[in-house]
Coordinates of C-alpha atoms in Angstrom, one line a residue:
M1 CA -19.4 -26.0 -10.5
A2 CA -21.3 -27.7 -7.8
K3 CA -19.9 -27.3 -4.3
D4 CA -19.3 -30.3 -2.0
N5 CA -20.3 -30.3 1.7
S6 CA -16.7 -29.5 2.8
Q7 CA -16.6 -26.4 0.6
I8 CA -19.9 -25.2 1.9
A9 CA -18.9 -25.8 5.5
M10 CA -15.6 -23.9 4.9
E11 CA -17.5 -21.0 3.4
D12 CA -19.9 -20.9 6.4
M13 CA -17.0 -21.0 8.8
Q14 CA -15.3 -18.1 7.1
Q15 CA -18.5 -16.1 7.0
T16 CA -18.9 -16.7 10.7
I17 CA -15.3 -15.7 11.4
Y18 CA -15.8 -12.4 9.6
K19 CA -19.0 -11.6 11.5
E20 CA -17.6 -12.5 14.9
L21 CA -14.2 -10.7 14.5
G22 CA -15.1 -8.0 12.2
Y23 CA -12.4 -6.8 9.9
K24 CA -11.2 -3.3 9.1
S25 CA -10.5 -2.9 5.5
Y26 CA -7.2 -1.2 4.7
P27 CA -6.2 0.9 1.7
F28 CA -2.8 -0.2 0.3
P29 CA -0.6 2.3 -1.7
F30 CA 1.3 -0.4 -3.6
T31 CA -1.9 -1.8 -5.2
T32 CA -3.0 1.4 -7.0
P33 CA -3.0 1.4 -10.8
A34 CA -0.6 4.4 -10.7
Y35 CA 1.8 2.5 -8.5
L36 CA 1.7 -0.6 -10.7
E37 CA 1.9 1.4 -13.9
A38 CA 5.2 3.0 -12.5
Y39 CA 6.7 -0.4 -11.5
G40 CA 6.0 -1.7 -15.0
A41 CA 7.7 1.3 -16.5
L42 CA 10.7 0.9 -14.2
V43 CA 11.5 -2.4 -15.8
G44 CA 10.6 -1.4 -19.4
L45 CA 7.0 -2.5 -19.6
N46 CA 4.4 -0.3 -21.4
T47 CA 1.3 -0.9 -19.2
P48 CA -2.2 0.5 -19.6
P49 CA -2.7 4.2 -18.5
A50 CA -3.5 4.3 -14.8
K51 CA -5.9 7.2 -15.2
T52 CA -8.5 5.2 -17.2
A53 CA -7.7 1.7 -15.9
R54 CA -10.2 -1.1 -15.3
V55 CA -9.2 -2.7 -12.0
L56 CA -10.3 -6.0 -10.4
E57 CA -9.6 -6.9 -6.8
L58 CA -10.1 -10.5 -5.6
G59 CA -10.8 -10.8 -1.9
A60 CA -11.9 -7.2 -1.6
T61 CA -13.4 -7.5 1.9
Y62 CA -15.4 -4.2 2.6
G63 CA -13.7 -2.6 -0.4
G64 CA -11.4 -0.4 1.7
N65 CA -8.6 -0.8 -0.8
I66 CA -10.6 0.1 -3.9
I67 CA -13.3 2.5 -2.7
S68 CA -10.6 5.1 -1.8
Q69 CA -8.9 4.5 -5.1
A70 CA -12.2 5.2 -6.9
V71 CA -12.5 8.5 -5.1
F72 CA -9.2 9.8 -6.4
N73 CA -9.5 8.2 -9.9
P74 CA -12.9 9.1 -11.2
E75 CA -12.1 8.0 -14.8
A76 CA -11.0 4.6 -13.7
T77 CA -13.3 1.7 -12.9
F78 CA -13.0 -0.7 -9.9
V79 CA -14.6 -4.0 -9.3
G80 CA -14.2 -6.1 -6.1
I81 CA -15.1 -9.8 -5.6
E82 CA -15.7 -10.9 -2.0
L83 CA -17.0 -14.2 -0.5
S84 CA -18.5 -12.6 2.6
Q85 CA -22.1 -11.4 1.9
D86 CA -22.0 -9.3 5.1
Q87 CA -18.9 -7.4 3.9
V88 CA -20.2 -6.9 0.4
E89 CA -23.5 -5.4 1.7
K90 CA -21.7 -3.1 4.1
G91 CA -19.1 -2.1 1.5
N92 CA -21.7 -1.4 -1.1
Q93 CA -23.6 0.7 1.4
I94 CA -20.5 2.9 1.9
I95 CA -20.2 3.1 -1.9
C96 CA -23.8 4.3 -2.1
D97 CA -23.4 6.8 0.8
A98 CA -20.3 8.1 -0.9
K99 CA -22.2 8.5 -4.2
L100 CA -19.5 6.7 -6.2
E101 CA -20.4 5.2 -9.6
N102 CA -17.0 3.9 -10.7
V103 CA -16.7 1.1 -8.0
S104 CA -18.8 -1.9 -7.1
L105 CA -18.5 -5.0 -4.9
V106 CA -19.8 -8.4 -6.0
Q107 CA -20.5 -11.3 -3.6
G108 CA -19.1 -14.5 -5.0
D109 CA -16.8 -17.4 -4.8
I110 CA -13.9 -17.1 -7.2
L111 CA -14.4 -20.8 -8.1
N112 CA -17.6 -19.5 -9.8
F113 CA -16.0 -16.4 -11.3
D114 CA -18.3 -14.8 -13.9
E115 CA -16.4 -15.1 -17.2
S116 CA -18.5 -12.4 -18.7
M117 CA -16.8 -9.8 -16.6
G118 CA -14.3 -9.3 -19.4
T119 CA -10.7 -8.1 -19.1
F120 CA -8.9 -5.8 -16.7
D121 CA -5.8 -3.7 -17.0
Y122 CA -4.8 -4.4 -13.4
I123 CA -5.8 -7.2 -11.1
I124 CA -5.1 -7.2 -7.3
A125 CA -5.1 -10.0 -4.8
H126 CA -3.7 -8.7 -1.5
G127 CA -3.5 -11.2 1.4
F128 CA -5.5 -13.8 -0.4
Y129 CA -3.2 -16.4 -2.0
S130 CA -2.0 -17.8 1.3
W131 CA -5.4 -18.1 2.8
I132 CA -7.1 -20.3 0.2
N133 CA -6.8 -24.0 -0.7
D134 CA -4.9 -25.3 -3.7
E135 CA -8.0 -25.5 -6.0
M136 CA -8.7 -21.8 -5.3
K137 CA -5.0 -20.9 -5.8
D138 CA -5.2 -22.4 -9.3
K139 CA -8.4 -20.6 -10.0
L140 CA -6.9 -17.3 -8.8
L141 CA -4.0 -17.6 -11.3
N142 CA -6.4 -18.8 -14.0
I143 CA -8.5 -15.7 -13.6
I144 CA -5.4 -13.5 -13.9
S145 CA -4.2 -15.5 -16.9
N146 CA -7.6 -15.2 -18.7
H147 CA -8.8 -11.8 -17.6
L148 CA -5.7 -9.7 -17.6
V149 CA -5.1 -7.7 -20.8
D150 CA -2.0 -8.6 -22.7
N151 CA 0.0 -5.7 -21.4
G152 CA -1.6 -5.7 -17.9
I153 CA -0.1 -6.1 -14.5
A154 CA -1.3 -8.1 -11.5
Y155 CA -0.4 -7.9 -7.9
V156 CA -0.5 -11.0 -5.6
S157 CA 0.8 -10.9 -2.0
Y158 CA 1.4 -14.0 0.3
N159 CA 3.2 -15.3 3.3
T160 CA 6.6 -16.8 2.5
Y161 CA 9.1 -19.2 3.9
P162 CA 11.7 -19.3 5.3
G163 CA 10.6 -16.4 7.5
W164 CA 7.1 -17.7 8.1
H165 CA 8.5 -20.9 9.7
T166 CA 8.9 -19.0 13.0
M167 CA 5.4 -17.4 12.6
E168 CA 4.1 -20.9 11.9
E169 CA 5.3 -21.9 15.4
V170 CA 3.1 -19.1 16.9
R171 CA 0.1 -20.2 14.7
Q172 CA 0.5 -23.8 15.9
L173 CA 0.8 -22.7 19.5
M174 CA -2.5 -20.8 19.2
L175 CA -4.2 -23.7 17.4
F176 CA -3.0 -26.1 20.0
A177 CA -4.2 -23.8 22.8
N178 CA -7.7 -24.0 21.3
R179 CA -7.7 -27.8 20.6
G180 CA -10.9 -29.2 22.0
Q181 CA -12.4 -25.7 22.5
D182 CA -15.1 -26.1 19.9
K183 CA -17.7 -24.4 22.0
L184 CA -15.8 -21.1 22.0
T185 CA -16.6 -18.4 19.4
H186 CA -13.8 -17.4 17.1
K187 CA -13.4 -14.2 19.1
E188 CA -13.0 -16.2 22.3
K189 CA -10.4 -18.5 20.6
V190 CA -8.4 -15.4 19.7
L191 CA -8.4 -14.2 23.3
R192 CA -7.5 -17.7 24.6
G193 CA -4.7 -18.0 22.0
K194 CA -3.3 -14.6 23.0
T195 CA -3.5 -15.4 26.7
V196 CA -1.7 -18.8 26.3
G197 CA 0.9 -17.2 24.0
S198 CA 1.6 -14.5 26.6
L199 CA 2.0 -17.2 29.3
V200 CA 4.4 -19.2 27.2
G201 CA 6.4 -16.1 26.3
A202 CA 6.6 -15.1 29.9
Q203 CA 8.0 -18.4 30.9
I204 CA 10.7 -18.3 28.3
L205 CA 11.7 -14.8 29.4
N206 CA 12.3 -16.1 32.9
Y207 CA 15.4 -18.0 31.8
D208 CA 18.4 -16.3 30.0
N209 CA 19.4 -19.4 28.1
L210 CA 15.9 -20.0 26.8
K211 CA 15.5 -16.3 26.0
E212 CA 18.6 -16.4 23.9
R213 CA 17.8 -19.7 22.2
N214 CA 14.3 -18.7 21.4
S215 CA 14.9 -15.1 20.4
K216 CA 13.3 -15.5 17.0
F217 CA 10.2 -17.2 18.4
L218 CA 9.9 -14.5 21.1
G219 CA 10.1 -11.8 18.5
A220 CA 7.4 -13.4 16.4
L221 CA 5.2 -14.1 19.5
R222 CA 5.6 -10.5 20.6
S223 CA 4.6 -9.2 17.2
V224 CA 1.5 -11.4 17.1
M225 CA 0.4 -10.4 20.7
Q226 CA 0.5 -6.7 19.7
K227 CA -1.7 -7.2 16.7
D228 CA -5.5 -6.4 16.7
D229 CA -7.8 -9.3 17.4
Y230 CA -9.2 -9.4 14.0
Y231 CA -5.7 -9.6 12.4
V232 CA -4.7 -12.5 14.8
G233 CA -8.0 -14.3 14.1
H234 CA -7.6 -14.2 10.4
D235 CA -3.8 -14.7 10.1
H236 CA -3.3 -17.4 12.8
L237 CA -6.6 -19.1 13.5
E238 CA -8.3 -19.3 10.1
P239 CA -8.5 -22.9 8.6
H240 CA -6.1 -22.0 5.8
N241 CA -2.8 -20.2 6.2
D242 CA -0.5 -21.8 3.6
P243 CA 2.8 -20.0 3.2
C244 CA 5.1 -21.1 0.4
Y245 CA 8.7 -20.5 -0.8
F246 CA 9.0 -17.8 -3.5
Y247 CA 10.3 -20.4 -6.0
Q248 CA 7.2 -22.4 -5.5
F249 CA 5.0 -19.4 -6.3
N250 CA 7.1 -18.7 -9.3
D251 CA 6.7 -22.2 -10.6
H252 CA 2.9 -21.9 -10.1
L253 CA 2.9 -18.8 -12.2
K254 CA 4.7 -20.6 -15.0
A255 CA 2.1 -23.3 -15.0
H256 CA -0.5 -20.7 -15.8
N257 CA 1.4 -18.8 -18.5
L258 CA 2.2 -16.0 -16.1
A259 CA 5.6 -14.4 -15.3
Y260 CA 7.1 -12.8 -12.3
V261 CA 8.2 -9.1 -12.8
C262 CA 9.5 -7.9 -9.5
D263 CA 8.5 -7.4 -5.9
A264 CA 6.7 -4.3 -4.7
D265 CA 9.5 -4.2 -2.1
L266 CA 12.2 -3.4 -4.6
T267 CA 14.9 -4.3 -2.1
L268 CA 14.1 -7.9 -2.8
S269 CA 14.5 -7.5 -6.6
M270 CA 17.1 -4.8 -7.1
V271 CA 19.8 -5.7 -4.7
R272 CA 22.7 -4.3 -6.8
T273 CA 21.3 -0.8 -6.3
Y274 CA 22.3 -0.8 -2.7
D275 CA 24.6 -3.7 -1.9
E276 CA 27.1 -4.8 -4.6
S277 CA 28.6 -7.5 -2.4
I278 CA 25.3 -9.4 -1.8
A279 CA 24.4 -8.9 -5.5
A280 CA 27.7 -10.5 -6.6
K281 CA 27.2 -13.5 -4.3
L282 CA 23.6 -14.0 -5.6
E283 CA 25.0 -13.9 -9.2
Q284 CA 27.5 -16.5 -8.2
L285 CA 24.8 -18.7 -6.7
A286 CA 22.4 -18.4 -9.5
P287 CA 24.0 -17.0 -12.7
N288 CA 21.5 -15.3 -15.0
S289 CA 18.4 -16.2 -13.0
Q290 CA 16.6 -13.3 -11.4
A291 CA 14.0 -15.5 -9.7
D292 CA 16.6 -17.9 -8.2
Q293 CA 18.7 -15.1 -6.9
E294 CA 15.6 -13.7 -5.1
Q295 CA 14.9 -17.0 -3.6
Y296 CA 18.5 -17.2 -2.2
L297 CA 18.0 -13.6 -0.9
D298 CA 14.9 -14.8 0.9
F299 CA 17.0 -17.3 2.7
I300 CA 19.6 -14.6 3.6
L301 CA 16.9 -12.1 4.8
D302 CA 14.5 -14.7 6.3
T303 CA 11.7 -13.1 4.3
T304 CA 8.2 -13.6 5.7
F305 CA 6.0 -11.8 3.1
R306 CA 6.1 -11.0 -0.6
K307 CA 4.2 -8.6 -2.8
S308 CA 4.7 -10.0 -6.2
I309 CA 4.0 -8.0 -9.4
I310 CA 3.3 -10.3 -12.3
C311 CA 2.3 -10.2 -16.0
K312 CA 1.5 -12.6 -18.8
A313 CA 4.4 -14.7 -19.9
S314 CA 4.2 -13.3 -23.4
F315 CA 4.7 -9.8 -22.1
A316 CA 7.7 -10.7 -19.9
N317 CA 10.0 -10.7 -22.9
N318 CA 10.1 -6.9 -22.6
I319 CA 11.4 -6.8 -19.0
N320 CA 14.7 -5.0 -18.6
F321 CA 16.4 -4.6 -15.2
A322 CA 19.1 -2.1 -16.4
V323 CA 17.8 0.5 -14.0
A324 CA 18.8 -1.8 -11.1
N325 CA 22.5 -1.7 -12.1
P326 CA 24.3 1.4 -10.7
A327 CA 26.9 0.9 -13.5
E328 CA 24.3 1.8 -16.1
V329 CA 23.0 5.0 -14.5
D330 CA 25.2 6.9 -17.0
T331 CA 23.4 5.3 -20.0
I332 CA 20.7 7.1 -22.0
P333 CA 18.2 4.2 -21.6
V334 CA 18.3 4.2 -17.8
R335 CA 18.2 8.0 -17.5
T336 CA 15.3 8.1 -20.0
I337 CA 13.3 5.8 -17.7
V338 CA 14.2 7.8 -14.6
N339 CA 13.3 11.1 -16.4
S340 CA 9.8 9.8 -17.1
F341 CA 8.8 9.7 -13.5
V342 CA 7.4 12.3 -11.0
F343 CA 8.8 11.7 -7.5
Q344 CA 7.8 12.3 -3.9
I345 CA 10.4 12.4 -1.2
L346 CA 9.4 10.6 2.0
F347 CA 12.5 11.2 4.1
D348 CA 13.1 14.5 6.0
E349 CA 15.9 17.0 6.2
E350 CA 17.4 15.2 9.2
A351 CA 18.2 12.3 6.8
L352 CA 20.2 14.4 4.4
E353 CA 23.5 13.6 6.0
M354 CA 23.4 10.2 4.3
F355 CA 24.4 11.9 1.0
E356 CA 28.1 12.4 0.7
N357 CA 28.0 14.7 -2.3
E358 CA 27.3 18.2 -1.1
L359 CA 25.5 19.3 -4.3
V360 CA 23.2 16.3 -4.1
R361 CA 22.5 17.0 -0.5
D362 CA 21.7 20.7 -1.2
T363 CA 19.4 19.6 -4.1
F364 CA 17.4 17.3 -1.9
Q365 CA 17.2 19.9 0.8
A366 CA 15.8 22.5 -1.6
I367 CA 13.2 20.0 -2.9
I368 CA 12.1 19.0 0.6
K369 CA 11.6 22.7 1.5
D370 CA 9.5 23.1 -1.6
G371 CA 7.1 20.3 -0.7
G372 CA 9.1 17.2 -1.7
T373 CA 7.6 16.6 -5.2
F374 CA 9.9 16.9 -8.2
N375 CA 10.9 15.5 -11.6
M376 CA 14.5 15.1 -12.9
I377 CA 14.4 18.3 -15.0
E378 CA 13.6 20.3 -11.9
A379 CA 16.1 18.4 -9.7
L380 CA 18.9 18.9 -12.3
A381 CA 18.1 22.6 -12.5
I382 CA 18.4 22.9 -8.7
L383 CA 21.7 21.0 -8.8
K384 CA 23.2 23.1 -11.5
A385 CA 22.2 26.3 -9.6
A386 CA 23.8 24.9 -6.5
H387 CA 26.9 24.1 -8.5
E388 CA 27.1 27.7 -9.9
A389 CA 26.5 29.2 -6.4
A390 CA 29.3 27.1 -5.0
H391 CA 31.6 28.3 -7.8
A392 CA 32.6 24.7 -8.4
S393 CA 34.6 23.7 -11.4
D394 CA 32.9 22.3 -14.5
D395 CA 34.6 19.0 -13.9
E396 CA 32.5 18.5 -10.7
L397 CA 29.2 18.9 -12.4
E398 CA 28.9 15.6 -14.3
P399 CA 29.9 13.5 -11.3
A400 CA 27.3 15.3 -9.2
V401 CA 24.7 14.6 -11.9
C402 CA 25.6 11.0 -11.9
S403 CA 25.5 10.9 -8.1
L404 CA 22.0 12.5 -8.2
Y405 CA 20.7 9.8 -10.5
K406 CA 22.2 7.1 -8.4
A407 CA 20.7 8.6 -5.2
V408 CA 17.3 8.9 -6.7
V409 CA 17.3 5.3 -8.0
E410 CA 18.7 3.9 -4.7
H411 CA 16.0 5.6 -2.7
M412 CA 13.3 4.5 -5.2
V413 CA 14.4 1.0 -4.4
R414 CA 14.8 1.5 -0.6
G415 CA 11.3 3.2 -0.4
G416 CA 12.5 6.7 0.5
I417 CA 11.2 8.1 -2.7
R418 CA 7.9 7.3 -4.3
F419 CA 7.7 7.4 -8.1
Y420 CA 4.9 7.6 -10.5
K421 CA 4.2 7.9 -14.3
T422 CA 0.8 9.3 -13.4
F423 CA 1.3 11.4 -10.3
P424 CA -1.7 11.6 -7.9
V425 CA -3.2 15.1 -8.2
K426 CA -2.0 17.3 -5.4
E427 CA -2.7 21.0 -5.3
E428 CA -1.8 23.8 -2.9
Y429 CA -4.6 25.7 -1.3
M430 CA -5.2 29.2 -2.9
E431 CA -7.5 31.6 -1.1
G432 CA -10.5 32.4 -3.2
L433 CA -9.7 29.8 -5.9
S434 CA -9.5 26.5 -4.1
Y435 CA -12.5 24.3 -3.2
I436 CA -13.2 20.6 -2.3
P437 CA -15.1 18.7 -4.9
A438 CA -18.2 16.8 -3.7
R439 CA -16.7 13.4 -4.3
F440 CA -14.2 13.9 -1.5
T441 CA -16.8 15.4 0.8
N442 CA -19.2 12.5 0.2
F443 CA -16.4 10.0 0.8
V444 CA -15.5 11.5 4.1
K445 CA -19.1 11.8 5.1
A446 CA -19.6 8.1 4.4
I447 CA -16.6 7.3 6.6
V448 CA -17.6 9.6 9.4
N449 CA -21.2 8.4 9.4
G450 CA -20.5 4.8 10.2
G451 CA -18.1 3.7 7.5
S452 CA -15.1 4.0 9.8
E453 CA -16.3 0.8 11.6
Y454 CA -15.4 -1.1 8.5
M455 CA -12.7 0.7 6.6
Y456 CA -10.2 3.5 6.8
G457 CA -10.1 6.7 4.9
A458 CA -7.2 7.4 2.6
N459 CA -5.1 10.1 1.0
M460 CA -4.2 10.5 -2.7
F461 CA -1.5 7.9 -2.4
N462 CA -3.9 5.4 -0.8
D463 CA -2.2 5.6 2.5
A464 CA -4.6 4.8 5.4
I465 CA -5.9 7.8 7.3
G466 CA -7.3 6.7 10.7
D467 CA -8.3 10.1 12.1
I468 CA -10.8 11.5 9.6
S469 CA -13.3 13.3 11.7
E470 CA -16.4 15.4 11.9
E471 CA -14.2 18.5 12.0
D472 CA -12.7 17.5 8.6
L473 CA -16.2 17.1 7.3
L474 CA -17.4 20.4 8.6
F475 CA -14.6 22.2 6.9
M476 CA -15.0 20.3 3.6
E477 CA -18.7 21.2 3.5
L478 CA -17.9 24.9 4.1
L479 CA -15.4 24.8 1.2
N480 CA -17.7 23.3 -1.4
K481 CA -16.8 26.2 -3.7
P482 CA -14.1 28.9 -3.7
K483 CA -14.6 31.4 -0.9
A484 CA -12.7 34.3 0.6
K485 CA -10.7 33.5 3.7
S486 CA -12.8 35.9 5.8
T487 CA -16.0 34.2 4.7
V488 CA -14.7 30.7 5.6
I489 CA -13.4 31.9 9.0
R490 CA -16.7 33.6 9.8
K491 CA -18.6 30.4 9.0
I492 CA -16.2 28.3 11.1
K493 CA -16.7 30.7 14.0
D494 CA -20.4 30.4 13.7
A495 CA -20.2 26.6 13.7
L496 CA -17.8 26.4 16.6
F497 CA -19.4 29.0 18.9
S498 CA -23.0 29.3 17.9
A499 CA -24.0 27.4 21.1
D500 CA -21.4 29.0 23.3
Q501 CA -21.0 32.8 23.3
S502 CA -19.1 32.9 26.6
Q503 CA -15.8 33.1 24.7
P504 CA -14.5 36.6 24.0
T505 CA -14.8 37.7 20.3
K506 CA -11.0 38.0 20.0
H507 CA -10.6 34.4 21.2
Q508 CA -13.3 33.2 18.8
N509 CA -11.6 34.8 15.9
A510 CA -8.2 33.4 16.8
M511 CA -9.6 29.9 17.3
A512 CA -11.5 30.0 13.9
E513 CA -8.4 31.2 12.1
A514 CA -6.2 28.5 13.6
F515 CA -8.8 25.9 12.6
Y516 CA -8.8 27.4 9.1
N517 CA -5.0 27.3 8.7
E518 CA -4.7 23.8 10.1
L519 CA -7.5 22.4 7.9
T520 CA -6.3 24.0 4.7
T521 CA -2.9 22.4 5.2
R522 CA -4.5 19.0 6.1
M523 CA -6.7 19.1 3.0
E524 CA -3.6 19.7 0.8
Q525 CA -1.9 16.8 2.4
L526 CA -4.8 14.5 1.9
G527 CA -5.1 15.6 -1.8
F528 CA -8.7 16.9 -1.5
I529 CA -7.9 20.4 -2.8
R530 CA -8.8 21.4 -6.3
S531 CA -8.7 25.0 -7.8
K532 CA -10.7 27.1 -10.2
K533 CA -8.5 29.5 -12.0
T534 CA -11.4 31.9 -12.5
G535 CA -14.7 32.4 -10.8
S536 CA -16.4 34.6 -8.3
I537 CA -15.5 34.7 -4.6
S538 CA -18.5 34.3 -2.3

């Protein structure tokens, strides 16, 4: 397809914006194959195994979202498509430095998508749909329709109305502030937009009546002013930022033989789990239409952003939202779904007061103290033990079991509990048996040695880790194979104090041991630890 002059000019402008502003590429936990696999399972879809998935990301920037995924999923394959040549080159350099062979970035316009790339189990387009024109939106959905396997899942995020109407006012203010300022660089336009926005906001704050009347606008303006320059430049001053209503996105899916599954923010899709009153009103407004109910909910919540999980229309016939109905928690089908997951609790002990049932509260407390990871067999065993310890009657056990299932599902929806079919590997550090595989060390080395300018590190859940450092790298290189604690501490002491022997030996030993204890815990939390059950200790 030949490009016209306007398309070429638009591409040149976008490439210039990227070079001037830079862009730090984030990892996103809700885009991982393990995450998407679990969401499919939650609504009854049998999606491809995450462990060996073939994943495509459209609009991959420097690859910060898929490079980290490739590190933790060595049997899966990741491909990113990105328009910016500069970002592709830098991202591929990080991939090369990290010695990764299961991820690659390809420079290209999606309008010229290489049809020979084949099919993918999961397709990701985060922060892309709203920032492209209508022709490219059609092409994006066309790629998903034609290159997603029949039982695959895609993820597309985008800005939404009605909430983005207020953000649109901020965008228009910044665009107006830069009207006639063609000589400014994009970075200078961001600074000018922020300056003018601050001045306008300050004037509103001078008057109580204006402050009250414009509270939503002030909130949106404050939010934008606090963002990094590169975010503001891309979100508010790029040529395209085209929010839509959810129902419009859903209609667009149907035109491409695709179907909406649910939102990655399950509070938008499974309201009945946590608020029966709102759910009943939505059912009254849109009987038997999940999509229409979610659109009404967007009006109620003033939703600004959606993270839609979608599939092929032919696959959507298998979708079942029974797990979202608290009344069905007692049924075997729903409990079977819940029993198939491994969970990670994100809330802490201080939040346990929210659980009215004492046995459920004690169960979650025990799980948190044991690290926060569990499956339902383990949770039920803890609950039954707590029941016996409390000498409670047999009549109290089944209601507690039901309350436990309801609590787990509710907090899966609210985001307080992560859930996976294929749980990311996490091992505890064991002296003399644990080590850090080279793929993690190489990844951290690539980040520390320049990659951090373009992307963040990540843990096993693909959460961004912004403080990966040379100290981490030092420890990881020391622990390239299982070693005795004394050996590691001695090597740490040598590294820390080889150039400074003024510190007393006792102090050196204490510092080295503290470093050892802190870093072993950190490596566990990041998911870098692996263990050999047998082997010599050096």
